mmCIF file of C-alpha atoms in Angstrom:
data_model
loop_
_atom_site.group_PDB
_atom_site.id
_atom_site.type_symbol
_atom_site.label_atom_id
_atom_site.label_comp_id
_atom_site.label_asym_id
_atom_site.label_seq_id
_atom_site.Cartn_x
_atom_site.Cartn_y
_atom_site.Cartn_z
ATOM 1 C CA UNK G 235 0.000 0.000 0.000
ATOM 2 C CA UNK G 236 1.321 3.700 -1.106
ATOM 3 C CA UNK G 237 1.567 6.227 1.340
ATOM 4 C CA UNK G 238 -1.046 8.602 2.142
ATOM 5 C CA UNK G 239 -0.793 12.015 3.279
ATOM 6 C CA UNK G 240 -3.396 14.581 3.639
ATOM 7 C CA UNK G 241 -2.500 18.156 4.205
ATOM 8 C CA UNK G 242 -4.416 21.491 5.888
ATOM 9 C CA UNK G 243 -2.057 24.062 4.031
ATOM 10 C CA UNK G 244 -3.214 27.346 6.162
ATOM 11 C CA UNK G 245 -2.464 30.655 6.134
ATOM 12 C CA UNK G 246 -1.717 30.188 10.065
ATOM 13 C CA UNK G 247 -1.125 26.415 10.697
ATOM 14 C CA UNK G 248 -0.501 23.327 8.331
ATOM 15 C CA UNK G 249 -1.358 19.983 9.728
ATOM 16 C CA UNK G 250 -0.629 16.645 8.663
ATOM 17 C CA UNK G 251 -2.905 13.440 8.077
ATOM 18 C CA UNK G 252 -0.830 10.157 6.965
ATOM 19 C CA UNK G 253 -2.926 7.519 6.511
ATOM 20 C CA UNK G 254 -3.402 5.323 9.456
ATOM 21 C CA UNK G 255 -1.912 6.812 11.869
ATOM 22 C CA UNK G 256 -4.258 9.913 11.886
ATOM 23 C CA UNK G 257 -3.055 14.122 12.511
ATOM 24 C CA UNK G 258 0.542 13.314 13.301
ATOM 25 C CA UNK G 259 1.778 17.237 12.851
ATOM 26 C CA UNK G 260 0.205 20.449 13.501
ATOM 27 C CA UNK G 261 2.604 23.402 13.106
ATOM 28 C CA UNK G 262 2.529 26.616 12.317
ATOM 29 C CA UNK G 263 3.218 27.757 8.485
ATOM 30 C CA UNK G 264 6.336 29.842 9.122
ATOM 31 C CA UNK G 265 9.526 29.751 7.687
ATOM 32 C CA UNK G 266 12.709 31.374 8.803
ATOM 33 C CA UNK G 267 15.059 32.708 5.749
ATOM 34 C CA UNK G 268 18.694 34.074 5.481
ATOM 35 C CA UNK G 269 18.669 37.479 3.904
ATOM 36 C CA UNK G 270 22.163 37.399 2.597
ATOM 37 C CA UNK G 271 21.396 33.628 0.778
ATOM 38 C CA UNK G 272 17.917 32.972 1.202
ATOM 39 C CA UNK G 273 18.118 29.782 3.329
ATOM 40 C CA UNK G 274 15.493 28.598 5.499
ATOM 41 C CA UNK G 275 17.309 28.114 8.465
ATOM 42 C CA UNK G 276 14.084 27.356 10.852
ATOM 43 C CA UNK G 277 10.112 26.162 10.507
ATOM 44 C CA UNK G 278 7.209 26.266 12.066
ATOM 45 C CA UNK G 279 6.975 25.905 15.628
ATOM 46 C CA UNK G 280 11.208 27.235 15.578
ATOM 47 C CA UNK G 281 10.286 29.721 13.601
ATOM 48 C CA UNK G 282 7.548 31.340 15.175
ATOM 49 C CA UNK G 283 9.066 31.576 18.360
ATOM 50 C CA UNK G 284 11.596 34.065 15.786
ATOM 51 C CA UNK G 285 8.307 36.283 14.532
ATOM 52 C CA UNK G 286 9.251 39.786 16.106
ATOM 53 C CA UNK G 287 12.635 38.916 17.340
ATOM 54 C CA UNK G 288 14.960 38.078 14.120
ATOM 55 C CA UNK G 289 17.879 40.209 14.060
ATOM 56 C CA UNK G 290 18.564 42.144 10.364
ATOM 57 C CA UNK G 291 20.224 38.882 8.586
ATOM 58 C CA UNK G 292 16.800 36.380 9.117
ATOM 59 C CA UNK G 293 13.632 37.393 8.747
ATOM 60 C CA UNK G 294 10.632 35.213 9.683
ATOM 61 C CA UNK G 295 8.053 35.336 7.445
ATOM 62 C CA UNK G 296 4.683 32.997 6.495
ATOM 63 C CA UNK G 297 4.983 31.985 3.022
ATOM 64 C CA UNK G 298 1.539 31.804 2.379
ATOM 65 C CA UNK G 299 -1.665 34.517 2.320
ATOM 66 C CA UNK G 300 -4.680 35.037 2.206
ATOM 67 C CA UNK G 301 -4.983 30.752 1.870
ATOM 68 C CA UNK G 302 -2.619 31.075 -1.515
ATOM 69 C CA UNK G 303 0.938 30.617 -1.878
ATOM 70 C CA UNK G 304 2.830 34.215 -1.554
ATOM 71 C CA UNK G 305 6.231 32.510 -1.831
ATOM 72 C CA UNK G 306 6.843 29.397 -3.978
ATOM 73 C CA UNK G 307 10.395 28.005 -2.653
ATOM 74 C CA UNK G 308 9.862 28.725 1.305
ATOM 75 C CA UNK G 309 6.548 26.917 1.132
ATOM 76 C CA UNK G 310 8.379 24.045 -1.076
ATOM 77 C CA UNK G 311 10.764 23.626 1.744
ATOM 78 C CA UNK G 312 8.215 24.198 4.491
ATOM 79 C CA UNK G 313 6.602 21.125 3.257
ATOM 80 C CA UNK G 314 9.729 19.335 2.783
ATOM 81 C CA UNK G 315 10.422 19.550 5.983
ATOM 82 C CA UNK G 316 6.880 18.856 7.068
ATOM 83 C CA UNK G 317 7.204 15.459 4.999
ATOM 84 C CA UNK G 318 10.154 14.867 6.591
ATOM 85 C CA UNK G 319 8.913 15.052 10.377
ATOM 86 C CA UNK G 320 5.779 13.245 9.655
ATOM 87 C CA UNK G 321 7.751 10.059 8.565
ATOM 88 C CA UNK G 322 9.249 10.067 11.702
ATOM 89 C CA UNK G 323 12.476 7.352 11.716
ATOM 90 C CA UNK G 324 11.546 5.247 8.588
ATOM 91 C CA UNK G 325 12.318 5.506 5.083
ATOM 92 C CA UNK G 326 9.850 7.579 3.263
ATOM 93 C CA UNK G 327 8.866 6.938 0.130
ATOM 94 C CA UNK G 328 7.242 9.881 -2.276
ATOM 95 C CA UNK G 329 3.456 10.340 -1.290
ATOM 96 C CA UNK G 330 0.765 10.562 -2.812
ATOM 97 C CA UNK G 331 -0.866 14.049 -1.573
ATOM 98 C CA UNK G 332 -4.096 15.436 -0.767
ATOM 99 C CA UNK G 333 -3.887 18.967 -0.377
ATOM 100 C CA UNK G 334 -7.100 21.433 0.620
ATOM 101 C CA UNK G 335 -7.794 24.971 -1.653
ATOM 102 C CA UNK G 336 -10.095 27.643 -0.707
ATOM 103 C CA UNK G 337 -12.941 27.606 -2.644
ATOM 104 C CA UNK G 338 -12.977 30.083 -6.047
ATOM 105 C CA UNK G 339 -9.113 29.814 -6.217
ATOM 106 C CA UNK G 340 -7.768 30.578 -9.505
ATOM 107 C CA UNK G 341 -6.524 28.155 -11.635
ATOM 108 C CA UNK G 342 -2.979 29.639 -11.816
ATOM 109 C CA UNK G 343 -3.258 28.959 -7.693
ATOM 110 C CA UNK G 344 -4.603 26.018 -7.753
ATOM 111 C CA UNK G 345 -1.302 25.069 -9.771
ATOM 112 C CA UNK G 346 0.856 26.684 -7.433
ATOM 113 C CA UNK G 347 -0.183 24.152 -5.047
ATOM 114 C CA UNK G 348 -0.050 21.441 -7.126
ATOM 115 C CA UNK G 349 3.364 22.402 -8.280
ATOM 116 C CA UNK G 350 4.921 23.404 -4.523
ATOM 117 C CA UNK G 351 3.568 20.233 -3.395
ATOM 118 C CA UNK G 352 5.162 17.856 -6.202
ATOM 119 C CA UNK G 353 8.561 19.789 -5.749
ATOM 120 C CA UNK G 354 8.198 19.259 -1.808
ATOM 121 C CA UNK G 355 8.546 15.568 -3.041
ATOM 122 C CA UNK G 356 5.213 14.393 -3.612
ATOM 123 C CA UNK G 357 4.576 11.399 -5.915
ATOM 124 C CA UNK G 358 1.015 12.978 -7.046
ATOM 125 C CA UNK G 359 -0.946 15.962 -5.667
ATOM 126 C CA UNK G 360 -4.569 15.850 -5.723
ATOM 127 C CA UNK G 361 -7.197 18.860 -4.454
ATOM 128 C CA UNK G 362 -10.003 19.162 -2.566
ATOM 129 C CA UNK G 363 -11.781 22.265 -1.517
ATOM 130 C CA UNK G 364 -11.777 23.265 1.955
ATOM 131 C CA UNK G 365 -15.478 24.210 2.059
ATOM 132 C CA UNK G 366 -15.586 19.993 1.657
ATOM 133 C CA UNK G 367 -13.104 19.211 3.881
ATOM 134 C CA UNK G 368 -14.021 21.085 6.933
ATOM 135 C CA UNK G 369 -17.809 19.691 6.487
ATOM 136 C CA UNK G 370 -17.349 16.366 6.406
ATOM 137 C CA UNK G 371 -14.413 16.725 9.489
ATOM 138 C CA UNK G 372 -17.482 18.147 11.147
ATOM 139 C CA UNK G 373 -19.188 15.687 10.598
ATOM 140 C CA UNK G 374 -21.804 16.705 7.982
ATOM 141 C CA UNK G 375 -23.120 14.431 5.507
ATOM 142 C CA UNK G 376 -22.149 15.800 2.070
ATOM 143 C CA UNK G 377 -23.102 13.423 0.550
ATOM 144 C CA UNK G 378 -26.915 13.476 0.920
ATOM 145 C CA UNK G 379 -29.507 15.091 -1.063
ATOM 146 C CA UNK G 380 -30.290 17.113 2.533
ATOM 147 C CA UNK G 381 -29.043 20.764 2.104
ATOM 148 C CA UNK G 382 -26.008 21.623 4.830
ATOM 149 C CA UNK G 383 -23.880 24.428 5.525
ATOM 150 C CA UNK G 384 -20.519 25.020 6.973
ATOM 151 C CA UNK G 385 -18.625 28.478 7.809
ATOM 152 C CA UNK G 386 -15.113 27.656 7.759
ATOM 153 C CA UNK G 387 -12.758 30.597 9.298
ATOM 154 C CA UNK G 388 -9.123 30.314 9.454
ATOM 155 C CA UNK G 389 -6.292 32.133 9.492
ATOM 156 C CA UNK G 390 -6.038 33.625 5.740
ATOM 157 C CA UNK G 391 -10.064 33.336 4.180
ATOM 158 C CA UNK G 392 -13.508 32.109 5.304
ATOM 159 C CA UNK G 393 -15.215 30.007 3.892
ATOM 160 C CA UNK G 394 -19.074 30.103 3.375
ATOM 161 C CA UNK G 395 -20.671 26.942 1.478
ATOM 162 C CA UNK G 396 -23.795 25.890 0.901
ATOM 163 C CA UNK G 397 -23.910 21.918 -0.361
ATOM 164 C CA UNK G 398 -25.687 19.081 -1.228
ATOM 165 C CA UNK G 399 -25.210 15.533 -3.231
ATOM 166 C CA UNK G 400 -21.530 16.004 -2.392
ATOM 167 C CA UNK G 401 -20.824 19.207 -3.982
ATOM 168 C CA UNK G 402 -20.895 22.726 -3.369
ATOM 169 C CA UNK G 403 -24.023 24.420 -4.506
ATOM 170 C CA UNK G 404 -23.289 28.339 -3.285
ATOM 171 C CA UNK G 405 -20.312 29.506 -1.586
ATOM 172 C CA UNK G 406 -18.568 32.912 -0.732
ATOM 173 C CA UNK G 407 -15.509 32.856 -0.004
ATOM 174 C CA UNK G 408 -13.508 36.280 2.175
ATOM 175 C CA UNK G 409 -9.970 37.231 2.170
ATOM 176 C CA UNK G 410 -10.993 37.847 5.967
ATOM 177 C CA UNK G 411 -10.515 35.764 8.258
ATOM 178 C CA UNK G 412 -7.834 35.410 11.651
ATOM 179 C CA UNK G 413 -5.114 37.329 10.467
ATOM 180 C CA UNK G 414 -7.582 40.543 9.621
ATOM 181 C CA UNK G 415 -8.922 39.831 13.472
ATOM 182 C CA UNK G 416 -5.368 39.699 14.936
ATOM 183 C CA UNK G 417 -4.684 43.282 12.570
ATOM 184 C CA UNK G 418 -7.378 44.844 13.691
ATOM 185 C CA UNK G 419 -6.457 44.015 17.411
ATOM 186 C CA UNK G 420 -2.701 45.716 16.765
ATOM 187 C CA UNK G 421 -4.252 48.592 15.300
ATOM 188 C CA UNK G 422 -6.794 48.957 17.798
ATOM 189 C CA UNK G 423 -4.491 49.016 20.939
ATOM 190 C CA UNK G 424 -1.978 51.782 18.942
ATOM 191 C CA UNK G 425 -5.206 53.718 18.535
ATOM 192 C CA UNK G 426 -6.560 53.751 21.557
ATOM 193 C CA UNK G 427 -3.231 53.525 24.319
ATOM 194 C CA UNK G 428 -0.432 54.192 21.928
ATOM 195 C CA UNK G 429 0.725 51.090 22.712
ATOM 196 C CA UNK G 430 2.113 49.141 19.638
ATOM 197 C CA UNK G 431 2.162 45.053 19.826
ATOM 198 C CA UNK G 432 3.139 42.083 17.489
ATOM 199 C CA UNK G 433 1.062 39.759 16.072
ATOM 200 C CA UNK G 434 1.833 36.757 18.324
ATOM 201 C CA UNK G 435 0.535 39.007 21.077
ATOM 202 C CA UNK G 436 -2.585 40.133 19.155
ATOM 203 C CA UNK G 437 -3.292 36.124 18.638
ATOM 204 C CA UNK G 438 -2.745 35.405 21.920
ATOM 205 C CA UNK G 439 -5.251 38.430 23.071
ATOM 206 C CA UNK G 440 -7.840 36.827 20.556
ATOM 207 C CA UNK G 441 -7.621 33.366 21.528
ATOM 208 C CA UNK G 442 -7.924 33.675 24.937
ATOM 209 C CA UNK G 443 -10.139 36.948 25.778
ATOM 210 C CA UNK G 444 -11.414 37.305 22.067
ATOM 211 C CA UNK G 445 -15.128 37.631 22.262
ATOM 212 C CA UNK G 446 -18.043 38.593 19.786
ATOM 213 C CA UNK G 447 -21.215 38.977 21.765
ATOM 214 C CA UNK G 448 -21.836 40.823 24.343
ATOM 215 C CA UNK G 449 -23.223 37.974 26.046
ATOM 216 C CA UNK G 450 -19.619 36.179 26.440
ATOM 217 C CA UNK G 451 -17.174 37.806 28.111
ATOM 218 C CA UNK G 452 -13.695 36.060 28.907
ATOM 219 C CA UNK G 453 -12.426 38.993 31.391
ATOM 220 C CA UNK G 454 -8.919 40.740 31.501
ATOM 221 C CA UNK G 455 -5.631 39.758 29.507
ATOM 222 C CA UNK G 456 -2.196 41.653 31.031
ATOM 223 C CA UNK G 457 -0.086 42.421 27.522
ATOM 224 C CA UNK G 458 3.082 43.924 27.100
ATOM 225 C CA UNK G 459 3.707 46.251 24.410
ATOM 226 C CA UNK G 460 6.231 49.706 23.332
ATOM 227 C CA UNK G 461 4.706 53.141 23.716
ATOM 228 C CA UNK G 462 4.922 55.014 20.791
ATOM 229 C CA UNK G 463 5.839 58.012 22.505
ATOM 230 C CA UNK G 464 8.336 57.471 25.082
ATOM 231 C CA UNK G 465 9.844 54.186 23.227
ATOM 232 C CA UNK G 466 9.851 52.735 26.233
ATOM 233 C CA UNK G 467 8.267 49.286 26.892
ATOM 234 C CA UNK G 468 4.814 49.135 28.619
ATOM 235 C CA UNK G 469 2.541 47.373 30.450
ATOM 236 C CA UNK G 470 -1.267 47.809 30.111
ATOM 237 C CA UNK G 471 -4.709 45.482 30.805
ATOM 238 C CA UNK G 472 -7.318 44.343 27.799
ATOM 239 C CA UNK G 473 -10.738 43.465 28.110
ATOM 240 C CA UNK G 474 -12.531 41.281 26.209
ATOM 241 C CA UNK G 475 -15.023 43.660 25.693
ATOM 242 C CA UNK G 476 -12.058 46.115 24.137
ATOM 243 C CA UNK G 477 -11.223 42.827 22.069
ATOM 244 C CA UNK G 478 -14.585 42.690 20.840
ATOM 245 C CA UNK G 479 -14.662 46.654 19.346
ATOM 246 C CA UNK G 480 -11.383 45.974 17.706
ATOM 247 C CA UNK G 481 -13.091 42.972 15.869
ATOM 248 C CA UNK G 482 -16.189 44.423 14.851
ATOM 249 C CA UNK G 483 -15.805 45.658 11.667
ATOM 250 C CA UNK G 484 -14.109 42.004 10.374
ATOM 251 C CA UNK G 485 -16.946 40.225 12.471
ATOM 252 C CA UNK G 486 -19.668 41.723 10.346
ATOM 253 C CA UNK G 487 -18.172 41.238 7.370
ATOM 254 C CA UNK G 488 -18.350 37.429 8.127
ATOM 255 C CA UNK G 489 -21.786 37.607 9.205
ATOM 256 C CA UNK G 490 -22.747 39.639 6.812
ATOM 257 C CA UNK G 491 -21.657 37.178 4.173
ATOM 258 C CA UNK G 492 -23.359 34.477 5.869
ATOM 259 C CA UNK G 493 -26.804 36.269 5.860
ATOM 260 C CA UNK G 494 -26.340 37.018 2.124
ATOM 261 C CA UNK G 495 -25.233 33.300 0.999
ATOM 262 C CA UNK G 496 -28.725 32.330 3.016
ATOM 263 C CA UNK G 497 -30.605 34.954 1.410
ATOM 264 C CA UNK G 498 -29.157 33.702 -2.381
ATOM 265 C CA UNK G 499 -30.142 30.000 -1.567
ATOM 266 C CA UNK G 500 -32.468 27.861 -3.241
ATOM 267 C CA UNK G 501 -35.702 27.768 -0.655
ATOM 268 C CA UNK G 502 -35.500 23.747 -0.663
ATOM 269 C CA UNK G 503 -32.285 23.783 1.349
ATOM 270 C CA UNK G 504 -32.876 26.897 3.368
ATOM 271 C CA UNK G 505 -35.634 24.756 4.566
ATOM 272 C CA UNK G 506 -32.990 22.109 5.445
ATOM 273 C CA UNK G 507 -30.521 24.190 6.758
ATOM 274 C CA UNK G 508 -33.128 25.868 9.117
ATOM 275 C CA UNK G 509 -33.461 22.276 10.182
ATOM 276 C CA UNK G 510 -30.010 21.224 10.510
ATOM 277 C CA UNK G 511 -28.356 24.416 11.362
ATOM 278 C CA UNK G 512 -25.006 25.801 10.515
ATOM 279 C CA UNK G 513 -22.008 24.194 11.305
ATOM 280 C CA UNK G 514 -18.452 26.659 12.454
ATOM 281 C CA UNK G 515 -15.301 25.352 12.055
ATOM 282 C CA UNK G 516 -12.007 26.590 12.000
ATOM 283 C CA UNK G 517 -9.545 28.883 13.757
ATOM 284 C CA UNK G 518 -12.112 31.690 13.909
ATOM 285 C CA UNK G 519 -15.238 29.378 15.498
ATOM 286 C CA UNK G 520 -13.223 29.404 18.769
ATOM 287 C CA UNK G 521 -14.423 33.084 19.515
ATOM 288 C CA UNK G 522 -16.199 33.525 22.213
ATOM 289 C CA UNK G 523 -20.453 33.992 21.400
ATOM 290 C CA UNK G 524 -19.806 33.610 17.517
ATOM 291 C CA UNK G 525 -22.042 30.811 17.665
ATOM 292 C CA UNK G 526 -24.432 32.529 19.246
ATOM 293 C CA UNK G 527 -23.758 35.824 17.204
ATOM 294 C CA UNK G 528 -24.844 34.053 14.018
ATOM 295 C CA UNK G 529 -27.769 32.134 15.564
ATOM 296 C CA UNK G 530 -29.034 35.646 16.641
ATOM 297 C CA UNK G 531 -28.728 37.364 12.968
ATOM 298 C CA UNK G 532 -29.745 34.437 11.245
ATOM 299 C CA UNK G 533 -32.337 32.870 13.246
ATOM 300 C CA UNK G 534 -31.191 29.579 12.598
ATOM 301 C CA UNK G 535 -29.052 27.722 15.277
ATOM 302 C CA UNK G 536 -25.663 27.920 14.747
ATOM 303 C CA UNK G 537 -23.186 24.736 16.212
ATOM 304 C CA UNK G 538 -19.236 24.690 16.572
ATOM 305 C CA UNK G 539 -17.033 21.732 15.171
ATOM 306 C CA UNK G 540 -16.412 19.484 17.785
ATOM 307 C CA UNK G 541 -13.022 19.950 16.794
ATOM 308 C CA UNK G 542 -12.894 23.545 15.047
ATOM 309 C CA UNK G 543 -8.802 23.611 14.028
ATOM 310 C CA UNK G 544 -8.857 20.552 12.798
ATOM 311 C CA UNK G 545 -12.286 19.759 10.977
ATOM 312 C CA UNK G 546 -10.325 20.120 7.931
ATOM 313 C CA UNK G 547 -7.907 17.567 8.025
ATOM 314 C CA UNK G 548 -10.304 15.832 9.776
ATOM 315 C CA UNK G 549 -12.118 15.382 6.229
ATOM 316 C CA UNK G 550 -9.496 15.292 4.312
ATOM 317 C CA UNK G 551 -8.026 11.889 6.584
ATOM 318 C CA UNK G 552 -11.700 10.856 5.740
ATOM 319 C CA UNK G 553 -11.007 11.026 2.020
ATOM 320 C CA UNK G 554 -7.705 9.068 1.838
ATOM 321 C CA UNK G 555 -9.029 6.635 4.552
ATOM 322 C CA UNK G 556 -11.641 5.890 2.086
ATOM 323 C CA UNK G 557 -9.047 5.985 -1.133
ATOM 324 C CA UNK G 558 -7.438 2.934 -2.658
ATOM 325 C CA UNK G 559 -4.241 2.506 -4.099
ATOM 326 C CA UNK G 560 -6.059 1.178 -7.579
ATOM 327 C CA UNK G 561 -8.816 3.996 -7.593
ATOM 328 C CA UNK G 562 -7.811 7.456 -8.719
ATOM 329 C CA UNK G 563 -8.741 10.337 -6.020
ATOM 330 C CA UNK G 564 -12.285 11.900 -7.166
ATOM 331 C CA UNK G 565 -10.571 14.996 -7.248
ATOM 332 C CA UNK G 566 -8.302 17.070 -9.281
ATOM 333 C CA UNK G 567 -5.079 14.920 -10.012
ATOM 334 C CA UNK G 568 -1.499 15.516 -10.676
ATOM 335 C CA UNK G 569 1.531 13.321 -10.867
ATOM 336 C CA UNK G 570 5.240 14.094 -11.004
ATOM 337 C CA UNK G 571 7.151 12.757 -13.762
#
């Protein structure tokens, strides 16, 4: 039997599915590069502990955005030595790949993926769209005639999909998602204290006090930060409540595109989905009240993933659980020569 390996390639985190053995790697998708030669000298977990603190020669960068590739080679050797960890101590031979898109991709990214993946050292790539993916990890059945829907948010887009007979019949798809949240935080604390703060702090600040009703509130969070106008470094308490105004804006733009992909839906499976509800999963479901945010505007219950990070490799272990050497993947297939 071939090798199997499923892969979550986020904007934030990329996680691993071999076949078998289940999620066997869940790191975050940063790379660490060498200005003077452009060597990746660190990756993911290494290399975020670097984001903020790199002197002038290495920068520490994420090689993808906005769920696409940004940077071809540092996301080629990302993977590689994704691959490599995953095997753990045996010899591994070249895998055969399923790799997740956003939905509405281009085709020029779709091949970007196909391509980073094969030079990673892939045997063949094949793609599935995360709208897919993250429903059937939630456990939705796809696969029925029974409208469902599933609001994936992650790190670089969210996903909004309608589907039914095991395909997507509507979906939206938003270049906002946690990194616009996490933004919005850093901006909103040099606004309002002149106080300015990285991005693993403004994660951290989400994660644990981020809220988005005012029904939910998850208290005080002590940050550190530098004050703009001394230089000096500082020390100041967040709310989640403060959280929750910095987030606004990105928030309704998420509900706001689930209330229109509802409104555009054919009425036989709005009637389903009033009856089965919407399903959150990702990154972004974590946030304190979104669930019952959504419920509220829509009027139909909303439900998080039982497990929101992972609900897409979830499905895609699903997929290549289900796949057989002998059968070719239902999806869009590459091999390398």
């Amino acid at each position: 039997m071939g090798k199997y390996i499923g892969i979550d390639l986020g904007t934030a985190n990329t996680i691993v599915y071999v076949r078998g053995k289940g999620i066997v790697l869940r790191e975050p998708s940063v790379v660490a590069v060498e200005q003077r030669n452009k060597k990746v000298v660190a990756v993911g977990n290494d290399a975020k502990l670097m984001l903020g603190k790199t002197p002038g020669s290495i920068t520490a960068m994420r090689p993808l955005k906005d769920g696409v590739i940004a940077e071809f080679d540092f996301t080629s050797a990302m993977l590689r030595d994704f691959f490599k960890k995953a095997s753990g101590t045996t010899v591994f031979s070249r895998p055969k790949v399923l790799v997740c898109v956003p939905y509405g991709v281009t085709e020029v990214e779709k091949r970007a993926v196909e391509d980073v993946a094969l030079e990673a050292g892939a045997q063949s790539v094949a793609l599935i769209e995360e709208p897919i993916a993250a429903a059937i990890g939630s456990g939705l059945r796809v696969e029925d005639a029974r409208g469902t829907m599933i609001v994936d948010i992650g790190g670089g887009t969210t996903e909004v999909a309608v589907m039914s007979l095991g395909g997507i019949v509507l979906s939206t798809s938003l270049r906002i998602a946690g990194d616009e949240l996490d933004e919005s935080i850093v901006n909103y604390i040099k606004k309002k204290y002149n106080i300015l703060i990285g991005e693993v702090t403004a994660e951290m600040l989400k994660k644990k006090i981020g809220s988005v009703h005012p029904g939910v509130d998850r208290g005080i969070m002590e940050i550190r930060g530098r004050n703009l106008l001394n230089g000096l470094p500082a020390i100041i308490n967040v709310s989640s409540a403060e959280i929750r105004e910095a987030m606004h804006e990105q928030i309704v733009h998420i509900v706001e595109a689930i209330r229109t992909t509802l409104e555009n839906t054919p009425p036989e499976l709005s009637s389903d989905i009033y009856d089965s509800g919407i399903m959150l999963a990702g990154g972004g479901a974590m946030l304190g009240g979104l669930d019952a945010l959504v419920t509220h505007v829509t009027g139909i219950r909303a439900t998080v993933a039982k497990a929101p990070l992972d609900a897409v490799a979830i499905g895609i272990g699903h997929v290549i659980e289900n796949t057989n050497d002998s059968e070719a993947v239902q999806y869009r297939n590459r091999s390398s020569r």
